[in-house]
Coordinates of C-alpha atoms in Angstrom, one line a residue:
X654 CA 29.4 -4.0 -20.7
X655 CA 29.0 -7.6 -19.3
X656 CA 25.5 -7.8 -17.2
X657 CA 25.8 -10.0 -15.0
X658 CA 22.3 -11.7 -15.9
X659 CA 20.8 -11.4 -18.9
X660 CA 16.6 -12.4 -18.7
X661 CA 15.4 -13.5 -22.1
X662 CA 11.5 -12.7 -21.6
X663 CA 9.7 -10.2 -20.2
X664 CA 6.2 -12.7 -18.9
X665 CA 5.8 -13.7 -15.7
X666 CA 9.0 -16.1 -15.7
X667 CA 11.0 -13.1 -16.5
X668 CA 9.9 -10.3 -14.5
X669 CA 9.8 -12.7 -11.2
X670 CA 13.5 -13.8 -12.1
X671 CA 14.6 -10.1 -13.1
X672 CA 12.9 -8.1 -9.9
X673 CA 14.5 -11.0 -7.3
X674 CA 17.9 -10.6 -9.2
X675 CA 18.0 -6.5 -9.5
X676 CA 16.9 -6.4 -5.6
X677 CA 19.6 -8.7 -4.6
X678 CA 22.3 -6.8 -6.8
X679 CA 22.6 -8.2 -9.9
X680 CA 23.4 -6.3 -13.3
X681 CA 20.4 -7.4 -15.4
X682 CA 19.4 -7.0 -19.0
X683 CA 16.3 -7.9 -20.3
X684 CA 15.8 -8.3 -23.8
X685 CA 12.0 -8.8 -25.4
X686 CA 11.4 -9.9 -28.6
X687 CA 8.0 -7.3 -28.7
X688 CA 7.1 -3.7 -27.4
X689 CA 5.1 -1.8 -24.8
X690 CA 1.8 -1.6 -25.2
X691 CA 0.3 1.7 -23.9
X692 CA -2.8 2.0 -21.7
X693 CA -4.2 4.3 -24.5
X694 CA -4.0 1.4 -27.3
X695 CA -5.8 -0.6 -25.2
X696 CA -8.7 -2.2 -27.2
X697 CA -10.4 -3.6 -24.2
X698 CA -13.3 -1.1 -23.3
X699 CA -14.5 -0.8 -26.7
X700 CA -17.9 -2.1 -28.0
X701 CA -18.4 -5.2 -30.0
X702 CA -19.5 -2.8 -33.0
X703 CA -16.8 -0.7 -32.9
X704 CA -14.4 -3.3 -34.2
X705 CA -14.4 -4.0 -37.6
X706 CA -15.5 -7.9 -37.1
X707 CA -17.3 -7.1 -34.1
X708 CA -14.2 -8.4 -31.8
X709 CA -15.1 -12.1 -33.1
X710 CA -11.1 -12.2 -34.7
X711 CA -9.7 -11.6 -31.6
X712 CA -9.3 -8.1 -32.1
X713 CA -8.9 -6.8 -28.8
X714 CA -5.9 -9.0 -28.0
X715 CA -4.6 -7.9 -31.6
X716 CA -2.0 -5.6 -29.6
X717 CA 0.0 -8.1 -28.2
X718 CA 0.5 -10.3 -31.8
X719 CA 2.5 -8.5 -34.1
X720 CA 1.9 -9.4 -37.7
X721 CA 5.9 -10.7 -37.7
X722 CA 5.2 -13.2 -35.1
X723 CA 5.7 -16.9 -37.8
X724 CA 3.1 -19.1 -37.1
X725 CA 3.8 -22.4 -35.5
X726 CA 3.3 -25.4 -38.3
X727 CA 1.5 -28.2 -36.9
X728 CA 2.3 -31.9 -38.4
X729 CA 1.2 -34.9 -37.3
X730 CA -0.9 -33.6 -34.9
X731 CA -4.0 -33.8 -32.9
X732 CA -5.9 -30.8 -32.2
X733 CA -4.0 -28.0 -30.4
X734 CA -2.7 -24.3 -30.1
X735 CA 0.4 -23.2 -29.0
X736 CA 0.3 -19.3 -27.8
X737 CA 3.5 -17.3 -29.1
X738 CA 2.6 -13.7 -27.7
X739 CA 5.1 -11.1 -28.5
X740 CA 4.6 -8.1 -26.1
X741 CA 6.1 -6.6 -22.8
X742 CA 5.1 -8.5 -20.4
X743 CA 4.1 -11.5 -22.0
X744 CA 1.0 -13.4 -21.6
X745 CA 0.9 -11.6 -18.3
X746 CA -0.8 -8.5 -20.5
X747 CA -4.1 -11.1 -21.6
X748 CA -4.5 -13.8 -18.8
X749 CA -7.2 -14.6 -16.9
X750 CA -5.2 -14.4 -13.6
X751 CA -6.5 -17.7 -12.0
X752 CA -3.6 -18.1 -9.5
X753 CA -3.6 -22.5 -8.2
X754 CA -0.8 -23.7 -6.6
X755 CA -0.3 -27.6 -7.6
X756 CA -0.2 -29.5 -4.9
X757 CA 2.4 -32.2 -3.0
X758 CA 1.3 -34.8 -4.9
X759 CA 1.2 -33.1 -8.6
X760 CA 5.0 -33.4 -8.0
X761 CA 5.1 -36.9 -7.5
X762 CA 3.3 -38.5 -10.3
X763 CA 5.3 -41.6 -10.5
X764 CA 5.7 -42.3 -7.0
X765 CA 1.9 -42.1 -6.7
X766 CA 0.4 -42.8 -10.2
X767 CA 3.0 -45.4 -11.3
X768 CA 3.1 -42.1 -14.9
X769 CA 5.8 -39.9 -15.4
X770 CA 8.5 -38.8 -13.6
X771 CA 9.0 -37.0 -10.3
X772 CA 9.3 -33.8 -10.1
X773 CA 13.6 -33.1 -8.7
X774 CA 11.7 -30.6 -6.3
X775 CA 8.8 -30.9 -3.5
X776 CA 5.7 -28.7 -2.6
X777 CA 7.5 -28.2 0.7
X778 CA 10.7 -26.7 -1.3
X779 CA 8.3 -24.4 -3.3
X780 CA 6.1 -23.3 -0.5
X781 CA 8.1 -20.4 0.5
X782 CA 8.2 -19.3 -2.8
X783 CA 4.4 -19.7 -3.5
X784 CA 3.8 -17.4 -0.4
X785 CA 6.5 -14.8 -1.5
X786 CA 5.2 -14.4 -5.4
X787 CA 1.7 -14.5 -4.1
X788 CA 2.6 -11.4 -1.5
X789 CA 4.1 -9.5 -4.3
X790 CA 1.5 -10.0 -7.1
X791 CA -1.8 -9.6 -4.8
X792 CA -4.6 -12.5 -4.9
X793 CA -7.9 -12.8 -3.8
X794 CA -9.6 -16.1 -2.5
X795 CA -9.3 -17.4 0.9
X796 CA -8.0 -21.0 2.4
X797 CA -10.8 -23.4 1.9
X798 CA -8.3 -26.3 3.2
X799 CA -8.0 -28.7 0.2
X800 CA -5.6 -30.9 0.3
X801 CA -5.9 -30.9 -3.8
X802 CA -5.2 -27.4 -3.6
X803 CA -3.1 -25.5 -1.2
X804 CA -3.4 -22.5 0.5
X805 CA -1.8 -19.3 1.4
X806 CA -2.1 -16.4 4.1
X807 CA -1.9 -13.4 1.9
X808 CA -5.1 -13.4 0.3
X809 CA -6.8 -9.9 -0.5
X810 CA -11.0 -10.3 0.0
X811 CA -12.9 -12.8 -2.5
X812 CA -14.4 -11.5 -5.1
X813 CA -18.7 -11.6 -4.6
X814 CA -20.3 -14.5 -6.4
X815 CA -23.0 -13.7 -9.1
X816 CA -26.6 -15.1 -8.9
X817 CA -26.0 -17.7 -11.2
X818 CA -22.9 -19.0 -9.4
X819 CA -25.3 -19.3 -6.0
X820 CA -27.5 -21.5 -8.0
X821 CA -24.4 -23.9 -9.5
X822 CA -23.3 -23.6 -5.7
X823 CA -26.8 -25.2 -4.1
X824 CA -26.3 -27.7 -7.2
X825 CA -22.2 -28.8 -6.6
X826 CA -23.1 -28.8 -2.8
X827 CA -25.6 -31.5 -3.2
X828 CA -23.3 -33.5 -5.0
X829 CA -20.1 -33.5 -2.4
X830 CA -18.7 -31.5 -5.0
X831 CA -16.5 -28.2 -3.4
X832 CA -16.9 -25.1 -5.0
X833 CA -14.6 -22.3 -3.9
X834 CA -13.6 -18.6 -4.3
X835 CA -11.4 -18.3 -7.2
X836 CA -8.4 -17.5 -6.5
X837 CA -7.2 -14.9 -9.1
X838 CA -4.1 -12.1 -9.0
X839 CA -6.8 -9.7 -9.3
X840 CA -7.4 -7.1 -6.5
X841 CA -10.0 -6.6 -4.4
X842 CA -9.3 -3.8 -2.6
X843 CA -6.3 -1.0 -3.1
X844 CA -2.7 -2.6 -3.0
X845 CA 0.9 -2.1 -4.0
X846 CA -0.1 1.2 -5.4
X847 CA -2.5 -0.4 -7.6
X848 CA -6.4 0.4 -7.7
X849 CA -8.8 -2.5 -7.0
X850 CA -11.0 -4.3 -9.9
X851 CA -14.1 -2.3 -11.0
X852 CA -15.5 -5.1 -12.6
X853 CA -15.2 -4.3 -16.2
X854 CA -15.4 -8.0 -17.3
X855 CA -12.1 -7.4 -19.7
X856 CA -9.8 -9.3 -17.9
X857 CA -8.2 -11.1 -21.1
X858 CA -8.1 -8.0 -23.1
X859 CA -5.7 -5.8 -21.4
X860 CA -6.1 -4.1 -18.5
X861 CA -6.0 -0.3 -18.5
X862 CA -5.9 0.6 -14.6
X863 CA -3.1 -1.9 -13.7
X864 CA -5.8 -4.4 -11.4
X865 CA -4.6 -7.6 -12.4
X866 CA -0.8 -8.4 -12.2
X867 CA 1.2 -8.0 -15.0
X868 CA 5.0 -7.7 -15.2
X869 CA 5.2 -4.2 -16.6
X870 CA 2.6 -2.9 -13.7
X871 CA 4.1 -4.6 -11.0
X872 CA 7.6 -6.5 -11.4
X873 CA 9.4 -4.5 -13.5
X874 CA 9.0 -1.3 -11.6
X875 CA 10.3 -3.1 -8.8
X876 CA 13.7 -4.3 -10.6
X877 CA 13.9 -0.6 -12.3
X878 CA 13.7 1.1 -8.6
X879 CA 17.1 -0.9 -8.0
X880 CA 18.8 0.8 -10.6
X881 CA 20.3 -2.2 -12.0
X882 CA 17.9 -3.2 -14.9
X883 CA 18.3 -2.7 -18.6
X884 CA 15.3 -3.5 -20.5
X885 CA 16.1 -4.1 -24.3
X886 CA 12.7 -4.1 -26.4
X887 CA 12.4 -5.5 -30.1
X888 CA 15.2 -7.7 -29.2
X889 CA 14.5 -11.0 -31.2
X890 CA 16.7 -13.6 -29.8
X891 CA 18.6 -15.5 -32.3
X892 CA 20.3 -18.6 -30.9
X893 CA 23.0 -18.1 -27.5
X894 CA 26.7 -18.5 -28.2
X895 CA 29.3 -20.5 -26.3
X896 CA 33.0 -20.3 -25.9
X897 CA 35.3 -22.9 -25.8
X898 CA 33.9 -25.0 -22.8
X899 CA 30.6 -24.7 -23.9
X900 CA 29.5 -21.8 -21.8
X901 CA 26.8 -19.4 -22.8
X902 CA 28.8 -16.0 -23.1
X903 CA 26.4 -14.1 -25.2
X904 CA 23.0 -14.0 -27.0
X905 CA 22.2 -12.8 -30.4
X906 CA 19.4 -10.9 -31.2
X907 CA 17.8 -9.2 -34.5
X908 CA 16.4 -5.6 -33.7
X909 CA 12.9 -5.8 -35.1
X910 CA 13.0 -2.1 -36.3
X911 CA 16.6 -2.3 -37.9
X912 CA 17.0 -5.6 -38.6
X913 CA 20.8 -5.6 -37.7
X914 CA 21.8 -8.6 -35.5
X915 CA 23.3 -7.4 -31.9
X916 CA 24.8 -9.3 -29.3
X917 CA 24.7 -9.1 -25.6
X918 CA 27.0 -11.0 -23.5
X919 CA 26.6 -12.1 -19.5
X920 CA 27.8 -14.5 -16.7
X921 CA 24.3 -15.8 -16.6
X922 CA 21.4 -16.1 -18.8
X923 CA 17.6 -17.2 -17.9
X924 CA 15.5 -18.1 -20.9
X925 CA 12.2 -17.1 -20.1
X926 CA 10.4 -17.3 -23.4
X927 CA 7.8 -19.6 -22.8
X928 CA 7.7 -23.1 -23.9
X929 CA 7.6 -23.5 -27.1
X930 CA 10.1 -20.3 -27.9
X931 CA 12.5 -21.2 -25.3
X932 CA 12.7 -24.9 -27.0
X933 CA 13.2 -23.1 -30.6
X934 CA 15.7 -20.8 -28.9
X935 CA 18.1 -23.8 -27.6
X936 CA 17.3 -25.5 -30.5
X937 CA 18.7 -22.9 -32.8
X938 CA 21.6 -22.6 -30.7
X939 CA 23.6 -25.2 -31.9
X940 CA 27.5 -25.0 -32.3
X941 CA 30.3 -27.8 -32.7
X942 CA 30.2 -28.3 -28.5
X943 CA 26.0 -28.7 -28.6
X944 CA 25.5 -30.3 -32.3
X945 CA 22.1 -31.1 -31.5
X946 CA 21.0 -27.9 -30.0
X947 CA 22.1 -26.0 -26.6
X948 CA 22.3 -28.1 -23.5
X949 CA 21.0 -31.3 -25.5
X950 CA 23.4 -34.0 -26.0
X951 CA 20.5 -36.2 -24.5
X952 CA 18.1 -35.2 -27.3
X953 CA 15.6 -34.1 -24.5
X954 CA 15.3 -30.5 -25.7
X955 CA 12.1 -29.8 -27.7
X956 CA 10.2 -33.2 -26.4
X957 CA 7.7 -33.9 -23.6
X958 CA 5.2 -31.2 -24.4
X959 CA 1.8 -31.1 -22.4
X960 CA -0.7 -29.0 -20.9
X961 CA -4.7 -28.6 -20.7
X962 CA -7.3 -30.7 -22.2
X963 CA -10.6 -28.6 -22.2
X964 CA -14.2 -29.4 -22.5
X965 CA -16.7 -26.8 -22.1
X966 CA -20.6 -26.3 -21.5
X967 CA -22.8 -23.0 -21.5
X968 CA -25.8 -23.6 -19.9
X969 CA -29.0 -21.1 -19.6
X970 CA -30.6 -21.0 -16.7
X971 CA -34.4 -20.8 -16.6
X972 CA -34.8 -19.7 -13.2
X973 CA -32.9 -16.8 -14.6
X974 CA -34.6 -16.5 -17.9
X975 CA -36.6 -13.2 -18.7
X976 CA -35.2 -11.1 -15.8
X977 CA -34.0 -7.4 -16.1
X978 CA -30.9 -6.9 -17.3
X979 CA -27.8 -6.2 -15.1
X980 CA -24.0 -5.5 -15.1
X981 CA -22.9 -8.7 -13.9
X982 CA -19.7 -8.6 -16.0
X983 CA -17.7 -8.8 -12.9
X984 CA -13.5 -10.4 -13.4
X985 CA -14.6 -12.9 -15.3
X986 CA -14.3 -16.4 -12.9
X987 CA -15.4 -15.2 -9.2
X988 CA -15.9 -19.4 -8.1
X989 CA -13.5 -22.5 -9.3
X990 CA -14.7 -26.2 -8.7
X991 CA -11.5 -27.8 -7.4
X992 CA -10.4 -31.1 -8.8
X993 CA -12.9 -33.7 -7.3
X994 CA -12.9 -36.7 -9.1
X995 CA -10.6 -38.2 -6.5
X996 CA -12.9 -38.0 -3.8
X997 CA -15.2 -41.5 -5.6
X998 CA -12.8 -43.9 -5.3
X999 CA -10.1 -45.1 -7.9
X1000 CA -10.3 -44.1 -11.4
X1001 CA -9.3 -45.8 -14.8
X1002 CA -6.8 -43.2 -15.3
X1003 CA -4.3 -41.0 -13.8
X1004 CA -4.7 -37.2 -12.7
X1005 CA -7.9 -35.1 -12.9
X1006 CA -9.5 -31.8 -13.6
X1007 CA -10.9 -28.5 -12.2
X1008 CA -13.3 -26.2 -13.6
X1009 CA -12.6 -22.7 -14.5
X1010 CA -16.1 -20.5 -14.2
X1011 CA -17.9 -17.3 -16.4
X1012 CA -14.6 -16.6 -18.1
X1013 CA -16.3 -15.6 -21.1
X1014 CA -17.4 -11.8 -21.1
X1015 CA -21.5 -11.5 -20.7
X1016 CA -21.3 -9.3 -23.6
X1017 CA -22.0 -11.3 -26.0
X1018 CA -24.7 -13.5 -26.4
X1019 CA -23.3 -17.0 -27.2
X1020 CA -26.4 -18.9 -27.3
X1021 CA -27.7 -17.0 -30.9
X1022 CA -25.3 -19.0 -32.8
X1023 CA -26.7 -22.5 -31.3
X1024 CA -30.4 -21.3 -31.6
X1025 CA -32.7 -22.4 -34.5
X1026 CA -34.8 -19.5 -35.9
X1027 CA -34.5 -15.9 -37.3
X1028 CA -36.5 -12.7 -37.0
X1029 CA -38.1 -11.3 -34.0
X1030 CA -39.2 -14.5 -32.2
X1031 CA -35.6 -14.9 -32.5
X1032 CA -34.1 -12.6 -31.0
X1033 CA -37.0 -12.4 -28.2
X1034 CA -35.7 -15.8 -27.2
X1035 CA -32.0 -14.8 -27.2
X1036 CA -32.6 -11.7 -25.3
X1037 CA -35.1 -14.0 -23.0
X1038 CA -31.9 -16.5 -22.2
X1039 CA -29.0 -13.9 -21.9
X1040 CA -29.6 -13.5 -18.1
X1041 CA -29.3 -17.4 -17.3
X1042 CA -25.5 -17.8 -19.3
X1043 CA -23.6 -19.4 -17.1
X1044 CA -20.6 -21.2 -18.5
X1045 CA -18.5 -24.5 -17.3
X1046 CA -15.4 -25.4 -18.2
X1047 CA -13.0 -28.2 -17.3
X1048 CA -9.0 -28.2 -17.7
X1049 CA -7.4 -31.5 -17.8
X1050 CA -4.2 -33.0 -16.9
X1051 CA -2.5 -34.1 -20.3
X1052 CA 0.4 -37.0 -19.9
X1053 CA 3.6 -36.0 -21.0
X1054 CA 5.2 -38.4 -23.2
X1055 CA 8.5 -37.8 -25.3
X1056 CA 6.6 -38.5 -28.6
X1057 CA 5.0 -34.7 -28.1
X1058 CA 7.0 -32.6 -29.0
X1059 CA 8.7 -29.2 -30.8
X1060 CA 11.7 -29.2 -33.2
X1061 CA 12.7 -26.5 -35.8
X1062 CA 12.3 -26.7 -39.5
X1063 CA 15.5 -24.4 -40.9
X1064 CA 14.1 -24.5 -44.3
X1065 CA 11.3 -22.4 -43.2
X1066 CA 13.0 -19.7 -41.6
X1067 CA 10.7 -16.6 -40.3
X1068 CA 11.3 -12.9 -41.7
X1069 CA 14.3 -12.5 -40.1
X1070 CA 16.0 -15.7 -40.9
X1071 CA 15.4 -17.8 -37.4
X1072 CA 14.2 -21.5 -37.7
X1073 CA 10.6 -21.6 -37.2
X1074 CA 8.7 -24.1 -34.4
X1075 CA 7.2 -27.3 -35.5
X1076 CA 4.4 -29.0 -33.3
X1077 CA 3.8 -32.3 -33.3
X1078 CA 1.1 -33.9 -30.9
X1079 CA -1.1 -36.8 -29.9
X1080 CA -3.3 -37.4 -27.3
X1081 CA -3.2 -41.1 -25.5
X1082 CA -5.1 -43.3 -23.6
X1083 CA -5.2 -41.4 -20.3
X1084 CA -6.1 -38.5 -21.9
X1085 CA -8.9 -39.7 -23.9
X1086 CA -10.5 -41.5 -20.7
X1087 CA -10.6 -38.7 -19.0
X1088 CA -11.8 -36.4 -21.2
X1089 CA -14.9 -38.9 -21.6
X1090 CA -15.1 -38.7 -17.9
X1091 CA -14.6 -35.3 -17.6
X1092 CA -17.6 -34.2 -19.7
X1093 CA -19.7 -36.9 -18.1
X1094 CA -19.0 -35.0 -15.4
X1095 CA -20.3 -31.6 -16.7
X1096 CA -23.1 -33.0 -17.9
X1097 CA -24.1 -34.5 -14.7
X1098 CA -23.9 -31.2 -13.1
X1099 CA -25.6 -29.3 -16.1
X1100 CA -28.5 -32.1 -15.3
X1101 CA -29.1 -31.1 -11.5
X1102 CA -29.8 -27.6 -12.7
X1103 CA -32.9 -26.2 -14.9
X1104 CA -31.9 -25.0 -18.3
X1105 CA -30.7 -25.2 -22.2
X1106 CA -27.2 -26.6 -22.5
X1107 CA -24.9 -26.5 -25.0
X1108 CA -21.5 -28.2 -25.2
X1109 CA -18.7 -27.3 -27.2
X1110 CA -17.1 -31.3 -26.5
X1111 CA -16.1 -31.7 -30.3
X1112 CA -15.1 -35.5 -31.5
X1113 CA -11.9 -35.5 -29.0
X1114 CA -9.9 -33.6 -26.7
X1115 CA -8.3 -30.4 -28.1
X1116 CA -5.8 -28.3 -25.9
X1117 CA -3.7 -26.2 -24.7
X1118 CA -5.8 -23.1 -23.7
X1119 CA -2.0 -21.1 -23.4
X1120 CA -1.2 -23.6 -20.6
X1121 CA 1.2 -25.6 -22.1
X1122 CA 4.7 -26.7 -20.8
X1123 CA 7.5 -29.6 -20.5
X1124 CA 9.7 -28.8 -23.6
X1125 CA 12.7 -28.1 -21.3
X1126 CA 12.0 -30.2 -18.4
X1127 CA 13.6 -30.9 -15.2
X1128 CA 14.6 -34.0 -13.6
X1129 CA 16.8 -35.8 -11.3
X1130 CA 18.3 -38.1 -14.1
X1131 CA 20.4 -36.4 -16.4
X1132 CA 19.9 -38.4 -19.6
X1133 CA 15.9 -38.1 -19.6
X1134 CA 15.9 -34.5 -18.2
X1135 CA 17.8 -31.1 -19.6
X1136 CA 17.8 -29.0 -16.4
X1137 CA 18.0 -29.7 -12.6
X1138 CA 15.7 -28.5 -9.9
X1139 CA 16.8 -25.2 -9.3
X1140 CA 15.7 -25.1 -13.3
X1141 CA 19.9 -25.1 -14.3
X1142 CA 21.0 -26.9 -17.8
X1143 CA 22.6 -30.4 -16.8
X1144 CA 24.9 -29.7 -18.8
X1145 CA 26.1 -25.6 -19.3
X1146 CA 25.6 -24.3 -15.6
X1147 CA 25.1 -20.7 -16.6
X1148 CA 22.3 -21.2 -18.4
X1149 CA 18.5 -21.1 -16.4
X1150 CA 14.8 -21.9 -17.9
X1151 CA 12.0 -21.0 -15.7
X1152 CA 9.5 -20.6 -18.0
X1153 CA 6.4 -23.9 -18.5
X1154 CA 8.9 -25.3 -20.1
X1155 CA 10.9 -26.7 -17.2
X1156 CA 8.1 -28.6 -15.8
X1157 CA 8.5 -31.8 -15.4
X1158 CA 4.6 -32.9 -15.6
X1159 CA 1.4 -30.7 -15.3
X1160 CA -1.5 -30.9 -13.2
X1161 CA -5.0 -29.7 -14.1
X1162 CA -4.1 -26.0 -12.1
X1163 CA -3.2 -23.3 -14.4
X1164 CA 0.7 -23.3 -14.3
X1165 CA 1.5 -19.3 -14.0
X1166 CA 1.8 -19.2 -10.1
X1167 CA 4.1 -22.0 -10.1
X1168 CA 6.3 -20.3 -13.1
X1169 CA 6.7 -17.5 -10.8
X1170 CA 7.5 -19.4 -7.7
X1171 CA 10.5 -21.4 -9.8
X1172 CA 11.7 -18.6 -11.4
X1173 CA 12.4 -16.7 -7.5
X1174 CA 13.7 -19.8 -6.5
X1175 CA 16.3 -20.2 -9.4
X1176 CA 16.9 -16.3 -8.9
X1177 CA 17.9 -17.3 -4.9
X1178 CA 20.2 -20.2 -6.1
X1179 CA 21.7 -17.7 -8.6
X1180 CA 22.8 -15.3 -6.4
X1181 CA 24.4 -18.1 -3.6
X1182 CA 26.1 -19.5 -6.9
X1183 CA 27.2 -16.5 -7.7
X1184 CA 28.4 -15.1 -3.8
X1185 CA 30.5 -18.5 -3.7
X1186 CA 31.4 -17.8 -7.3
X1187 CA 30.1 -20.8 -9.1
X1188 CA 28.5 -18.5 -11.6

């Protein structure tokens, strides 16, 4: 059979892009390189000490990182991470669900920052999308009428703020600095035939009653109902195969459980493996019409990666200190502090930063690795602490630069005989200023407040807390770009990346929302190519 789309992916990129196809008629296959993880595997709900390293190895997110997954090799590089999940669903299954929309500006860094490269499509174009993902997926927050961060109408209650998020509230309000209602795909009350949050405080571990969106709980029943989706699990992809114009006509995958190599051929394929596998994926796909890789006569492929530069403080509030414990677990972030370093005047860089809130789980008492001391004075004065934790931190706009970047290294091959990713990345000037600014910042805020603080700064910036994108990048000039703005290869027109790495720059919002919204609006330009039959 010849689908008509085949959706390499199964994360948010892909489930948006396979639900809008299926519903508007398409033939779809998806093929995932891992497996479904059932509710009942689930680590989540389990106690620290019922993990064999107390869930300090990342044990509960174990699930979604099969042991065959080859680690990225990092030369020449600054300090980063690159997040290769390999799961149904994608990072959808273990993200924290902060849902930003960038705003107008974020797409227009070089008309307004003099960095960069504008983005080939506006705010105003994505709006429509924005609204229709955020509708599907269910988000809480309200419109607190920022212009650094636009609204909605569809938002589902806020969720409560916790007493130490009152007291950073009084603090941020007396220094002009807005603090907001986090906006989150987390429900708040029953929707979509899903069950509202009850607070668990596992948000990044799985969750077992389907509250926060994920593709496999919301968009992939959605393309199933249609009766025009395939899913393929286990399905490594192997590189994508043209014909004699240089057309994608089919992909070849490894079966992880057989090891035999498969193809699957379509009209149209969307890669939709995030950014650093969609890069290896074109990269690998090279043939005597793309030498240099799939769509990548230009060279662009691989280069221009960026994302988040964090900094982050926990700080222990003594007005807190000593009081009777309570389940304030909650969804993790219930406030976000908006990007505000605009609002003083011009800086000595571009871009800026927000800060994420209490995303760390109030399990575990973070402040008994910074304390001096053993014994029972010890752990009097951890216990004494645990009810102030309050925790701050700030994601950064990093510049995107074609000297970051990921290639392939075919000498080291992976167990089943694929090119493995190579990362190479520096930090530059902008990025170091404000990074220096931005923990200024949080420590400027920790001062207003009464307390212990601890920073976890380090020597220099590190990134890309799973937020990283621009391998693939659009643009509206052909020889610095790889794919338009409907997220189309310049040059082989039935082949689509939607993923983070089409973005043509980042901002300091998390990018998952705006994934989505691209990958429906490719899915629309799909199907009008395809009813005019240019695809």
């Amino acid at each position: 059979m010849i689908y008509d789309v085949c959706v390499i992916g199964s994360g948010p990129a892909g489930g948006a892009m396979a639900k809008e196809l299926c519903e508007g008629g398409a033939k779809v296959i998806m093929l995932e390189a891992g497996s479904k993880v059932e509710t009942k595997d689930l680590l989540s709900h389990y106690w620290p000490y019922e993990l064999p390293y107390r869930g300090l190895r990342g044990e509960k997110q174990a699930p979604f990182y099969p042991t065959d997954i080859a680690p990225a090799r990092y030369e020449d590089s600054d300090h980063v991470g690159v997040d290769r999940v390999r799961v149904l669903g994608g990072r959808s299954m273990h993200w924290n669900a902060v849902t930003l929309r960038y705003a107008p500006q974020d797409f227009r860094e070089r008309s307004l920052q003099g960095i960069e490269e504008d983005w080939p499509v506006s705010y105003q174009e994505l709006a429509p999308y924005y609204d229709r993902i955020e509708q599907i997926i269910g988000v809480c927050g309200q419109n607190d009428h920022l212009e650094i961060l636009p609204a909605g109408s569809h938002y589902l209650p806020p969720i409560p703020m916790r007493c130490s998020e009152h007291i950073l509230a009084q603090t941020t309000r007396s220094m002009g600095i807005p603090l907001i209602p986090v906006r989150k795909a987390v429900l708040t009350k029953p929707y979509d035939n899903r069950p509202p949050c009850h607070y668990c405080g596992h948000c990044m571990d799985g969750c077992d009653v389907g509250s926060i969106f994920t593709t496999p709980g919301c968009m992939l029943p959605k393309a199933q109902a249609t009766g025009n989706f395939t899913l393929r699990e286990n399905a490594i992809a192997r590189e994508l195969r043209v014909d004699g114009e240089g057309q994608v006509r089919t992909v070849s995958f490894v079966d992880r459980l057989t090891k035999k190599e498969e193809e699957v051929p379509a009209r149209v394929f969307a890669v939709c493996c995030a950014t650093v596998e969609s890069a290896r994926l074109l990269l690998n796909s090279k043939s005597p019409r793309h030498p240099q890789g799939l769509g990548n006569s230009n060279g662009v492929v691989g280069h221009y990666l960026n994302g988040h530069h964090t900094a982050t403080v926990n700080i222990y509030l003594a007005e807190l200190e000593g009081t009777p414990p309570i389940n304030q677990d909650g969804a993790t972030d219930h406030v976000y502090i908006p990007r505000y370093n605009q609002l003083s005047g011009t800086r000595h860089y571009a871009g800026g930063w927000g800060i994420q809130v209490n995303f760390n789980s109030y399990m575990f008492p973070y402040q008994a690795t910074q304390l001096k001391g053993y014994g029972a004075q010890f752990k009097q004065q951890v216990r004494k602490m645990q009810p102030g934790f309050l925790l701050l931190s700030a994601f950064g706009k990093t510049v995107s630069t074609s000297g970051n970047y990921v290639s392939v290294d075919p000498s080291r091959p992976d167990e089943y005989g694929i090119p493995a990713p190579v990362v190479r990345y520096r930090f530059v000037d902008n990025d170091y200023a404000m990074w220096r600014d931005m923990k200024q910042s949080l420590l400027e805020i920790c001062s207003r407040m009464k307390g212990t603080v601890f920073t976890e700064f380090g020597d220099s910036p590190s990134g890309f807390a799973s937020h990283e994108v621009g391998t693939i990048r659009m643009g509206k000039d052909p020889r610095t770009s790889a794919l338009n703005g409907f997220c189309q290869s310049h040059e082989v027109k039935n082949l689509f990346v939607t993923d983070g790495s089409c973005f043509t720059t980042s901002s300091e919002k998390n990018p998952t929302l705006t994934i989505m919204a691209l990958s429906a609006r490719a899915a629309d330009y799909i199907r009008r190519q395809r009813r005019i039959g240019e695809l």
